[in-house]
Amino acid sequence: MKFHVEQAVEILSKTPETVKSLLENLSDERTKTGDNREDWSPFDVVGHYIHAEDTDWIPRAEIIFKQDAERTFEPFDRYAMFENSKGKSLGELLETFAERRRKSLETLKSWNLTDAHLQLKGMHPELGEVTLEQLLATWVVHDLTHIRQIVTGLAKKYSENVGVWKEYLSILK
Amino acid sequence: MKFHVEQAVEILSKTPETVKSLLENLSDERTKTGDNREDWSPFDVVGHYIHAEDTDWIPRAEIIFKQDAERTFEPFDRYAMFENSKGKSLGELLETFAERRRKSLETLKSWNLTDAHLQLKGMHPELGEVTLEQLLATWVVHDLTHIRQIVTGLAKKYSENVGVWKEYLSILK
């Protein structure tokens, strides 16, 4: 698919609202952290979105956009939220995520990116050379990946309750 | 997990808003029907939600709740939306889904279900005997399944754009 920044922004701008709609009225039992690095709760996922907002997407995009001499990204800490989110409520995290995302997209729009900008390159610490288009597309897919993780986790809580219907429900497999 | 009707309703009541948040501002290119029975577009999924609302969840729950002599459910047509949604816009479908869901949940609440009701049984045309709890849990999981389908489909449109990041993104596999 031809990549359009505005279409990516259409999705990116709605993620905080979508996640809030999924989670805001759920009881704690289904959202709170289990402090499990391999099995993230919705609370953990929202903290992870915030950390990526602060240290990954725009900071990396800026390195590419500005084309400084040193273009290697800082490694991203996938588990930082277990510490950062301590003592916070899910409601606070949802608000913080929405606010940070708004700022990120303001910054992105202020660059008035052209197709030429999208082909500029930075250096991923593990993957090597990457373009700005690849980074922005990954941002979108990452948003969707974690919505998928939230809904899959919520569904799995009903694995036993669905009885014989389980065989029709691929999300439980 | 112990099944609570109110917790199921927490999720069911938010699905139309979540789906609207995901889709309402996307360009047609990413949402319109491809008339493909094996690969549903977001437009198809919303039509499918409406058809299930009209012919599946509450009609079946009512058969169980009322414990009439004949308790076998009508078979559900998974493809009815390809015909039913013709000529409609995604915006219309989203509104219709929200309205039907509101009515469904009003009906459900009016029954004041107890734990005893949840163990009442009906007859699925293929799966055999099922309880009201199993039906309601399946309703929730079905909602989440199709949110997952929508986000996975949106993500896959970026499969080529993410470049080398693809190996980190399980949603694209």
mmCIF file of C-alpha atoms in Angstrom:
data_model
loop_
_atom_site.group_PDB
_atom_site.id
_atom_site.type_symbol
_atom_site.label_atom_id
_atom_site.label_comp_id
_atom_site.label_asym_id
_atom_site.label_seq_id
_atom_site.Cartn_x
_atom_site.Cartn_y
_atom_site.Cartn_z
ATOM 1 C CA MET A 1 0.000 0.000 0.000
ATOM 2 C CA LYS A 2 1.248 3.492 -0.798
ATOM 3 C CA PHE A 3 1.985 5.091 2.584
ATOM 4 C CA HIS A 4 0.232 8.367 3.405
ATOM 5 C CA VAL A 5 1.165 10.235 6.567
ATOM 6 C CA GLU A 6 -2.391 11.610 6.937
ATOM 7 C CA GLN A 7 -3.873 8.093 6.844
ATOM 8 C CA ALA A 8 -1.414 6.925 9.474
ATOM 9 C CA VAL A 9 -2.382 9.907 11.613
ATOM 10 C CA GLU A 10 -6.074 8.974 11.210
ATOM 11 C CA ILE A 11 -5.359 5.761 13.096
ATOM 12 C CA LEU A 12 -2.762 7.124 15.529
ATOM 13 C CA SER A 13 -5.036 9.945 16.637
ATOM 14 C CA LYS A 14 -7.830 7.558 17.628
ATOM 15 C CA THR A 15 -5.904 4.954 19.606
ATOM 16 C CA PRO A 16 -6.194 6.635 23.026
ATOM 17 C CA GLU A 17 -9.969 6.960 22.589
ATOM 18 C CA THR A 18 -10.335 3.371 21.366
ATOM 19 C CA VAL A 19 -8.326 2.006 24.281
ATOM 20 C CA LYS A 20 -10.260 4.167 26.719
ATOM 21 C CA SER A 21 -13.552 2.913 25.298
ATOM 22 C CA LEU A 22 -12.395 -0.682 25.714
ATOM 23 C CA LEU A 23 -11.174 -0.272 29.267
ATOM 24 C CA GLU A 24 -12.555 2.658 31.182
ATOM 25 C CA ASN A 25 -15.574 0.993 32.719
ATOM 26 C CA LEU A 26 -14.109 -2.421 33.402
ATOM 27 C CA SER A 27 -13.651 -3.691 36.913
ATOM 28 C CA ASP A 28 -10.039 -3.827 38.202
ATOM 29 C CA GLU A 29 -10.062 -7.603 38.158
ATOM 30 C CA ARG A 30 -9.820 -7.489 34.379
ATOM 31 C CA THR A 31 -7.361 -4.625 33.954
ATOM 32 C CA LYS A 32 -4.879 -4.376 36.821
ATOM 33 C CA THR A 33 -1.237 -5.378 36.505
ATOM 34 C CA GLY A 34 -0.135 -8.901 37.312
ATOM 35 C CA ASP A 35 3.525 -7.763 37.201
ATOM 36 C CA ASN A 36 4.135 -10.462 34.618
ATOM 37 C CA ARG A 37 6.645 -9.604 31.903
ATOM 38 C CA GLU A 38 5.331 -12.329 29.613
ATOM 39 C CA ASP A 39 1.617 -11.683 30.049
ATOM 40 C CA TRP A 40 0.748 -7.996 30.104
ATOM 41 C CA SER A 41 -2.480 -6.723 31.603
ATOM 42 C CA PRO A 42 -4.367 -3.807 30.005
ATOM 43 C CA PHE A 43 -2.815 -1.579 32.717
ATOM 44 C CA ASP A 44 0.657 -2.664 31.581
ATOM 45 C CA VAL A 45 -0.184 -2.071 27.918
ATOM 46 C CA VAL A 46 -1.297 1.517 28.514
ATOM 47 C CA GLY A 47 1.916 2.183 30.471
ATOM 48 C CA HIS A 48 3.879 0.707 27.560
ATOM 49 C CA TYR A 49 2.106 3.019 25.088
ATOM 50 C CA ILE A 50 3.145 5.991 27.238
ATOM 51 C CA HIS A 51 6.764 4.912 27.461
ATOM 52 C CA ALA A 52 6.910 4.421 23.679
ATOM 53 C CA GLU A 53 5.407 7.869 23.230
ATOM 54 C CA ASP A 54 8.074 9.416 25.460
ATOM 55 C CA THR A 55 11.163 7.547 24.266
ATOM 56 C CA ASP A 56 10.495 5.824 20.949
ATOM 57 C CA TRP A 57 8.312 7.193 18.147
ATOM 58 C CA ILE A 58 8.872 10.930 18.029
ATOM 59 C CA PRO A 59 12.419 10.865 19.448
ATOM 60 C CA ARG A 60 13.423 8.372 16.734
ATOM 61 C CA ALA A 61 11.481 10.151 14.005
ATOM 62 C CA GLU A 62 13.233 13.377 14.973
ATOM 63 C CA ILE A 63 16.658 11.755 14.630
ATOM 64 C CA ILE A 64 15.737 10.801 11.085
ATOM 65 C CA PHE A 65 13.989 14.064 10.239
ATOM 66 C CA LYS A 66 16.909 16.224 11.422
ATOM 67 C CA GLN A 67 19.542 14.014 9.822
ATOM 68 C CA ASP A 68 22.129 14.722 12.496
ATOM 69 C CA ALA A 69 25.573 13.106 12.158
ATOM 70 C CA GLU A 70 24.743 10.452 14.783
ATOM 71 C CA ARG A 71 21.567 8.654 13.713
ATOM 72 C CA THR A 72 21.540 5.545 15.875
ATOM 73 C CA PHE A 73 18.418 5.214 18.049
ATOM 74 C CA GLU A 74 18.539 4.585 21.776
ATOM 75 C CA PRO A 75 17.434 1.010 22.548
ATOM 76 C CA PHE A 76 13.799 0.870 23.682
ATOM 77 C CA ASP A 77 12.949 -0.648 27.074
ATOM 78 C CA ARG A 78 9.876 -2.834 26.580
ATOM 79 C CA TYR A 79 9.449 -3.339 30.309
ATOM 80 C CA ALA A 80 9.914 0.189 31.650
ATOM 81 C CA MET A 81 6.214 0.538 32.453
ATOM 82 C CA PHE A 82 6.364 -2.026 35.254
ATOM 83 C CA GLU A 83 8.352 0.562 37.223
ATOM 84 C CA ASN A 84 6.949 3.786 35.706
ATOM 85 C CA SER A 85 3.273 2.947 36.237
ATOM 86 C CA LYS A 86 3.610 2.061 39.922
ATOM 87 C CA GLY A 87 1.084 3.799 42.146
ATOM 88 C CA LYS A 88 -0.922 5.152 39.235
ATOM 89 C CA SER A 89 -4.513 4.344 38.317
ATOM 90 C CA LEU A 90 -5.607 3.092 34.923
ATOM 91 C CA GLY A 91 -7.625 6.294 34.519
ATOM 92 C CA GLU A 92 -4.512 8.425 35.048
ATOM 93 C CA LEU A 93 -2.546 6.364 32.542
ATOM 94 C CA LEU A 94 -5.302 6.690 29.935
ATOM 95 C CA GLU A 95 -5.298 10.480 30.363
ATOM 96 C CA THR A 96 -1.518 10.663 30.167
ATOM 97 C CA PHE A 97 -1.447 8.545 27.028
ATOM 98 C CA ALA A 98 -4.056 10.715 25.314
ATOM 99 C CA GLU A 99 -2.150 13.894 26.180
ATOM 100 C CA ARG A 100 1.249 12.559 25.074
ATOM 101 C CA ARG A 101 -0.216 11.257 21.823
ATOM 102 C CA ARG A 102 -1.774 14.643 21.081
ATOM 103 C CA LYS A 103 1.633 16.284 21.532
ATOM 104 C CA SER A 104 3.380 13.653 19.406
ATOM 105 C CA LEU A 105 1.001 14.218 16.528
ATOM 106 C CA GLU A 106 1.320 18.002 16.817
ATOM 107 C CA THR A 107 5.074 17.620 16.452
ATOM 108 C CA LEU A 108 4.665 15.248 13.524
ATOM 109 C CA LYS A 109 2.278 17.605 11.717
ATOM 110 C CA SER A 110 4.589 20.586 12.298
ATOM 111 C CA TRP A 111 7.240 18.885 10.147
ATOM 112 C CA ASN A 112 5.013 18.966 7.014
ATOM 113 C CA LEU A 113 6.509 15.717 5.799
ATOM 114 C CA THR A 114 6.899 15.114 2.073
ATOM 115 C CA ASP A 115 7.489 11.815 0.257
ATOM 116 C CA ALA A 116 11.186 12.696 0.176
ATOM 117 C CA HIS A 117 11.306 12.953 3.977
ATOM 118 C CA LEU A 118 9.750 9.497 4.246
ATOM 119 C CA GLN A 119 12.790 7.933 2.565
ATOM 120 C CA LEU A 120 15.324 9.517 4.956
ATOM 121 C CA LYS A 121 17.135 7.003 7.128
ATOM 122 C CA GLY A 122 18.153 6.353 10.703
ATOM 123 C CA MET A 123 19.947 3.443 12.348
ATOM 124 C CA HIS A 124 18.069 0.947 14.521
ATOM 125 C CA PRO A 125 20.392 -0.545 17.167
ATOM 126 C CA GLU A 126 19.427 -4.118 16.214
ATOM 127 C CA LEU A 127 17.744 -3.967 12.818
ATOM 128 C CA GLY A 128 20.142 -1.603 11.045
ATOM 129 C CA GLU A 129 19.092 1.039 8.537
ATOM 130 C CA VAL A 130 15.406 2.004 8.554
ATOM 131 C CA THR A 131 13.420 4.767 6.837
ATOM 132 C CA LEU A 132 11.049 7.301 8.330
ATOM 133 C CA GLU A 133 8.181 5.630 6.419
ATOM 134 C CA GLN A 134 9.032 2.304 8.038
ATOM 135 C CA LEU A 135 9.127 3.911 11.482
ATOM 136 C CA LEU A 136 5.746 5.619 11.050
ATOM 137 C CA ALA A 137 4.119 2.475 9.615
ATOM 138 C CA THR A 138 5.515 0.504 12.559
ATOM 139 C CA TRP A 139 4.022 3.049 14.957
ATOM 140 C CA VAL A 140 0.566 2.372 13.477
ATOM 141 C CA VAL A 141 0.986 -1.399 13.514
ATOM 142 C CA HIS A 142 2.317 -1.254 17.084
ATOM 143 C CA ASP A 143 -0.827 0.643 18.183
ATOM 144 C CA LEU A 144 -3.032 -2.006 16.590
ATOM 145 C CA THR A 145 -0.926 -4.878 17.975
ATOM 146 C CA HIS A 146 -1.575 -3.768 21.516
ATOM 147 C CA ILE A 147 -5.298 -3.205 20.970
ATOM 148 C CA ARG A 148 -5.311 -6.790 19.726
ATOM 149 C CA GLN A 149 -3.430 -7.865 22.845
ATOM 150 C CA ILE A 150 -5.982 -6.168 25.096
ATOM 151 C CA VAL A 151 -9.029 -7.702 23.389
ATOM 152 C CA THR A 152 -7.421 -11.147 23.236
ATOM 153 C CA GLY A 153 -6.644 -10.990 26.954
ATOM 154 C CA LEU A 154 -10.192 -9.927 27.807
ATOM 155 C CA ALA A 155 -11.630 -12.713 25.656
ATOM 156 C CA LYS A 156 -9.446 -15.387 27.232
ATOM 157 C CA LYS A 157 -10.935 -14.642 30.628
ATOM 158 C CA TYR A 158 -14.129 -16.209 29.243
ATOM 159 C CA SER A 159 -12.436 -19.368 27.888
ATOM 160 C CA GLU A 160 -14.198 -21.668 30.310
ATOM 161 C CA ASN A 161 -17.523 -19.813 30.398
ATOM 162 C CA VAL A 162 -18.269 -20.275 26.684
ATOM 163 C CA GLY A 163 -18.516 -24.077 26.995
ATOM 164 C CA VAL A 164 -18.948 -25.928 23.710
ATOM 165 C CA TRP A 165 -18.838 -22.683 21.712
ATOM 166 C CA LYS A 166 -15.070 -22.671 22.250
ATOM 167 C CA GLU A 167 -14.478 -24.566 19.031
ATOM 168 C CA TYR A 168 -16.013 -21.733 17.010
ATOM 169 C CA LEU A 169 -13.927 -19.017 18.700
ATOM 170 C CA SER A 170 -10.441 -18.809 17.210
ATOM 171 C CA ILE A 171 -9.463 -15.980 19.588
ATOM 172 C CA LEU A 172 -9.458 -18.532 22.459
ATOM 173 C CA LYS A 173 -7.005 -20.885 20.767
ATOM 174 C CA MET B 1 -13.673 -17.058 35.973
ATOM 175 C CA LYS B 2 -16.965 -16.730 37.793
ATOM 176 C CA PHE B 3 -19.394 -15.242 35.258
ATOM 177 C CA HIS B 4 -21.148 -11.999 36.203
ATOM 178 C CA VAL B 5 -23.840 -10.619 33.907
ATOM 179 C CA GLU B 6 -22.979 -7.027 34.880
ATOM 180 C CA GLN B 7 -19.334 -7.519 33.897
ATOM 181 C CA ALA B 8 -20.367 -8.980 30.552
ATOM 182 C CA VAL B 9 -22.627 -5.969 30.019
ATOM 183 C CA GLU B 10 -19.686 -3.647 30.799
ATOM 184 C CA ILE B 11 -17.953 -4.970 27.700
ATOM 185 C CA LEU B 12 -21.037 -5.436 25.504
ATOM 186 C CA SER B 13 -22.203 -1.881 26.105
ATOM 187 C CA LYS B 14 -18.933 -0.390 24.896
ATOM 188 C CA THR B 15 -18.378 -2.345 21.678
ATOM 189 C CA PRO B 16 -20.278 0.015 19.349
ATOM 190 C CA GLU B 17 -18.287 2.986 20.675
ATOM 191 C CA THR B 18 -14.976 1.117 20.421
ATOM 192 C CA VAL B 19 -15.676 0.040 16.850
ATOM 193 C CA LYS B 20 -16.799 3.555 15.944
ATOM 194 C CA SER B 21 -13.620 5.004 17.424
ATOM 195 C CA LEU B 22 -11.526 2.579 15.376
ATOM 196 C CA LEU B 23 -13.300 3.201 12.101
ATOM 197 C CA GLU B 24 -15.249 6.419 11.839
ATOM 198 C CA ASN B 25 -12.529 8.638 10.442
ATOM 199 C CA LEU B 26 -10.808 6.153 8.168
ATOM 200 C CA SER B 27 -10.822 6.573 4.422
ATOM 201 C CA ASP B 28 -13.069 4.179 2.460
ATOM 202 C CA GLU B 29 -10.071 2.408 1.007
ATOM 203 C CA ARG B 30 -9.473 0.779 4.382
ATOM 204 C CA THR B 31 -13.053 0.004 5.388
ATOM 205 C CA LYS B 32 -15.299 -0.721 2.389
ATOM 206 C CA THR B 33 -16.517 -4.183 1.509
ATOM 207 C CA GLY B 34 -14.531 -6.384 -0.832
ATOM 208 C CA ASP B 35 -17.490 -8.803 -1.065
ATOM 209 C CA ASN B 36 -15.152 -11.556 0.044
ATOM 210 C CA ARG B 37 -16.690 -14.228 2.269
ATOM 211 C CA GLU B 38 -13.286 -15.354 3.531
ATOM 212 C CA ASP B 39 -11.762 -11.936 4.181
ATOM 213 C CA TRP B 40 -14.191 -9.508 5.771
ATOM 214 C CA SER B 41 -13.672 -5.753 5.612
ATOM 215 C CA PRO B 42 -14.562 -3.535 8.591
ATOM 216 C CA PHE B 43 -17.800 -2.660 6.736
ATOM 217 C CA ASP B 44 -18.683 -6.362 6.568
ATOM 218 C CA VAL B 45 -17.888 -6.864 10.253
ATOM 219 C CA VAL B 46 -20.223 -4.076 11.369
ATOM 220 C CA GLY B 47 -23.002 -5.557 9.213
ATOM 221 C CA HIS B 48 -22.328 -8.930 10.805
ATOM 222 C CA TYR B 49 -22.622 -7.425 14.303
ATOM 223 C CA ILE B 50 -26.030 -6.001 13.344
ATOM 224 C CA HIS B 51 -27.288 -9.294 11.945
ATOM 225 C CA ALA B 52 -26.174 -11.125 15.093
ATOM 226 C CA GLU B 53 -27.947 -8.507 17.182
ATOM 227 C CA ASP B 54 -31.177 -9.030 15.226
ATOM 228 C CA THR B 55 -31.204 -12.800 14.913
ATOM 229 C CA ASP B 56 -28.760 -14.386 17.315
ATOM 230 C CA TRP B 57 -27.991 -13.132 20.826
ATOM 231 C CA ILE B 58 -31.245 -11.875 22.295
ATOM 232 C CA PRO B 59 -33.524 -14.158 20.256
ATOM 233 C CA ARG B 60 -31.558 -17.177 21.471
ATOM 234 C CA ALA B 61 -31.268 -15.893 25.033
ATOM 235 C CA GLU B 62 -35.023 -15.399 25.068
ATOM 236 C CA ILE B 63 -35.633 -18.990 23.998
ATOM 237 C CA ILE B 64 -33.581 -20.117 26.984
ATOM 238 C CA PHE B 65 -35.004 -17.542 29.404
ATOM 239 C CA LYS B 66 -38.621 -18.375 28.576
ATOM 240 C CA GLN B 67 -38.046 -22.148 28.564
ATOM 241 C CA ASP B 68 -40.660 -22.797 25.891
ATOM 242 C CA ALA B 69 -41.271 -26.396 24.828
ATOM 243 C CA GLU B 70 -39.259 -25.937 21.628
ATOM 244 C CA ARG B 71 -35.784 -24.707 22.545
ATOM 245 C CA THR B 72 -33.762 -25.279 19.395
ATOM 246 C CA PHE B 73 -32.196 -22.105 17.981
ATOM 247 C CA GLU B 74 -32.563 -21.017 14.371
ATOM 248 C CA PRO B 75 -29.271 -21.503 12.512
ATOM 249 C CA PHE B 76 -27.316 -18.242 12.223
ATOM 250 C CA ASP B 77 -26.355 -16.942 8.774
ATOM 251 C CA ARG B 78 -22.748 -15.713 8.997
ATOM 252 C CA TYR B 79 -22.903 -14.152 5.565
ATOM 253 C CA ALA B 80 -26.244 -12.338 5.668
ATOM 254 C CA MET B 81 -24.576 -8.928 5.868
ATOM 255 C CA PHE B 82 -23.233 -9.127 2.322
ATOM 256 C CA GLU B 83 -26.839 -8.727 1.161
ATOM 257 C CA ASN B 84 -28.262 -6.709 4.077
ATOM 258 C CA SER B 85 -25.627 -3.975 4.062
ATOM 259 C CA LYS B 86 -25.887 -3.206 0.354
ATOM 260 C CA GLY B 87 -26.300 0.492 -0.418
ATOM 261 C CA LYS B 88 -25.595 1.551 3.164
ATOM 262 C CA SER B 89 -22.713 3.660 4.418
ATOM 263 C CA LEU B 90 -20.375 2.605 7.195
ATOM 264 C CA GLY B 91 -21.649 5.534 9.253
ATOM 265 C CA GLU B 92 -25.241 4.270 8.949
ATOM 266 C CA LEU B 93 -24.199 0.769 9.965
ATOM 267 C CA LEU B 94 -22.314 2.069 13.003
ATOM 268 C CA GLU B 95 -25.404 4.012 14.122
ATOM 269 C CA THR B 96 -27.672 1.025 13.569
ATOM 270 C CA PHE B 97 -25.374 -1.266 15.511
ATOM 271 C CA ALA B 98 -25.225 1.144 18.459
ATOM 272 C CA GLU B 99 -29.019 1.450 18.534
ATOM 273 C CA ARG B 100 -29.668 -2.305 18.283
ATOM 274 C CA ARG B 101 -27.099 -3.023 20.971
ATOM 275 C CA ARG B 102 -28.736 -0.514 23.314
ATOM 276 C CA LYS B 103 -32.074 -2.270 22.819
ATOM 277 C CA SER B 104 -30.548 -5.713 23.307
ATOM 278 C CA LEU B 105 -29.016 -4.701 26.617
ATOM 279 C CA GLU B 106 -32.248 -3.070 27.784
ATOM 280 C CA THR B 107 -34.022 -6.366 27.152
ATOM 281 C CA LEU B 108 -31.299 -8.312 28.919
ATOM 282 C CA LYS B 109 -31.404 -6.046 31.966
ATOM 283 C CA SER B 110 -35.207 -6.250 32.136
ATOM 284 C CA TRP B 111 -34.933 -9.981 32.819
ATOM 285 C CA ASN B 112 -33.054 -9.413 36.129
ATOM 286 C CA LEU B 113 -31.076 -12.584 35.612
ATOM 287 C CA THR B 114 -30.021 -14.650 38.611
ATOM 288 C CA ASP B 115 -27.355 -17.368 38.822
ATOM 289 C CA ALA B 116 -30.157 -19.917 38.445
ATOM 290 C CA HIS B 117 -31.246 -18.408 35.134
ATOM 291 C CA LEU B 118 -27.670 -18.672 33.858
ATOM 292 C CA GLN B 119 -27.819 -22.466 34.105
ATOM 293 C CA LEU B 120 -31.012 -22.798 32.049
ATOM 294 C CA LYS B 121 -30.546 -24.537 28.733
ATOM 295 C CA GLY B 122 -31.365 -24.275 25.057
ATOM 296 C CA MET B 123 -30.437 -26.375 22.058
ATOM 297 C CA HIS B 124 -27.859 -25.204 19.527
ATOM 298 C CA PRO B 125 -28.565 -26.690 16.082
ATOM 299 C CA GLU B 126 -24.987 -27.971 15.733
ATOM 300 C CA LEU B 127 -23.403 -27.903 19.186
ATOM 301 C CA GLY B 128 -26.283 -29.391 21.192
ATOM 302 C CA GLU B 129 -27.237 -28.331 24.705
ATOM 303 C CA VAL B 130 -25.903 -24.952 25.856
ATOM 304 C CA THR B 131 -26.585 -22.770 28.893
ATOM 305 C CA LEU B 132 -27.546 -19.114 29.077
ATOM 306 C CA GLU B 133 -24.191 -18.378 30.722
ATOM 307 C CA GLN B 134 -22.375 -19.968 27.787
ATOM 308 C CA LEU B 135 -24.444 -17.933 25.326
ATOM 309 C CA LEU B 136 -23.771 -14.634 27.102
ATOM 310 C CA ALA B 137 -20.049 -15.377 27.489
ATOM 311 C CA THR B 138 -19.906 -16.244 23.784
ATOM 312 C CA TRP B 139 -21.572 -12.931 22.960
ATOM 313 C CA VAL B 140 -18.740 -11.090 24.750
ATOM 314 C CA VAL B 141 -16.001 -13.164 23.136
ATOM 315 C CA HIS B 142 -17.646 -12.738 19.731
ATOM 316 C CA ASP B 143 -17.574 -8.936 20.161
ATOM 317 C CA LEU B 144 -13.875 -9.056 21.009
ATOM 318 C CA THR B 145 -13.110 -11.509 18.189
ATOM 319 C CA HIS B 146 -14.366 -9.082 15.603
ATOM 320 C CA ILE B 147 -12.558 -6.087 17.114
ATOM 321 C CA ARG B 148 -9.459 -8.236 16.801
ATOM 322 C CA GLN B 149 -10.344 -9.004 13.197
ATOM 323 C CA ILE B 150 -10.713 -5.299 12.401
ATOM 324 C CA VAL B 151 -7.390 -4.273 13.975
ATOM 325 C CA THR B 152 -5.544 -7.216 12.408
ATOM 326 C CA GLY B 153 -6.906 -6.299 8.974
ATOM 327 C CA LEU B 154 -5.909 -2.646 9.385
ATOM 328 C CA ALA B 155 -2.414 -3.661 10.523
ATOM 329 C CA LYS B 156 -1.883 -6.019 7.589
ATOM 330 C CA LYS B 157 -2.346 -3.146 5.163
ATOM 331 C CA TYR B 158 1.026 -1.898 6.461
ATOM 332 C CA SER B 159 2.848 -5.247 6.069
ATOM 333 C CA GLU B 160 5.170 -3.966 3.372
ATOM 334 C CA ASN B 161 5.576 -0.451 4.730
ATOM 335 C CA VAL B 162 7.149 -1.527 8.033
ATOM 336 C CA GLY B 163 10.233 -2.987 6.303
ATOM 337 C CA VAL B 164 12.668 -4.803 8.596
ATOM 338 C CA TRP B 165 10.460 -4.172 11.649
ATOM 339 C CA LYS B 166 8.167 -6.928 10.369
ATOM 340 C CA GLU B 167 10.026 -9.548 12.374
ATOM 341 C CA TYR B 168 9.074 -7.824 15.636
ATOM 342 C CA LEU B 169 5.372 -7.526 14.734
ATOM 343 C CA SER B 170 3.538 -10.767 15.399
ATOM 344 C CA ILE B 171 0.235 -9.287 14.188
ATOM 345 C CA LEU B 172 1.629 -9.359 10.622
ATOM 346 C CA LYS B 173 2.435 -13.072 10.669
#
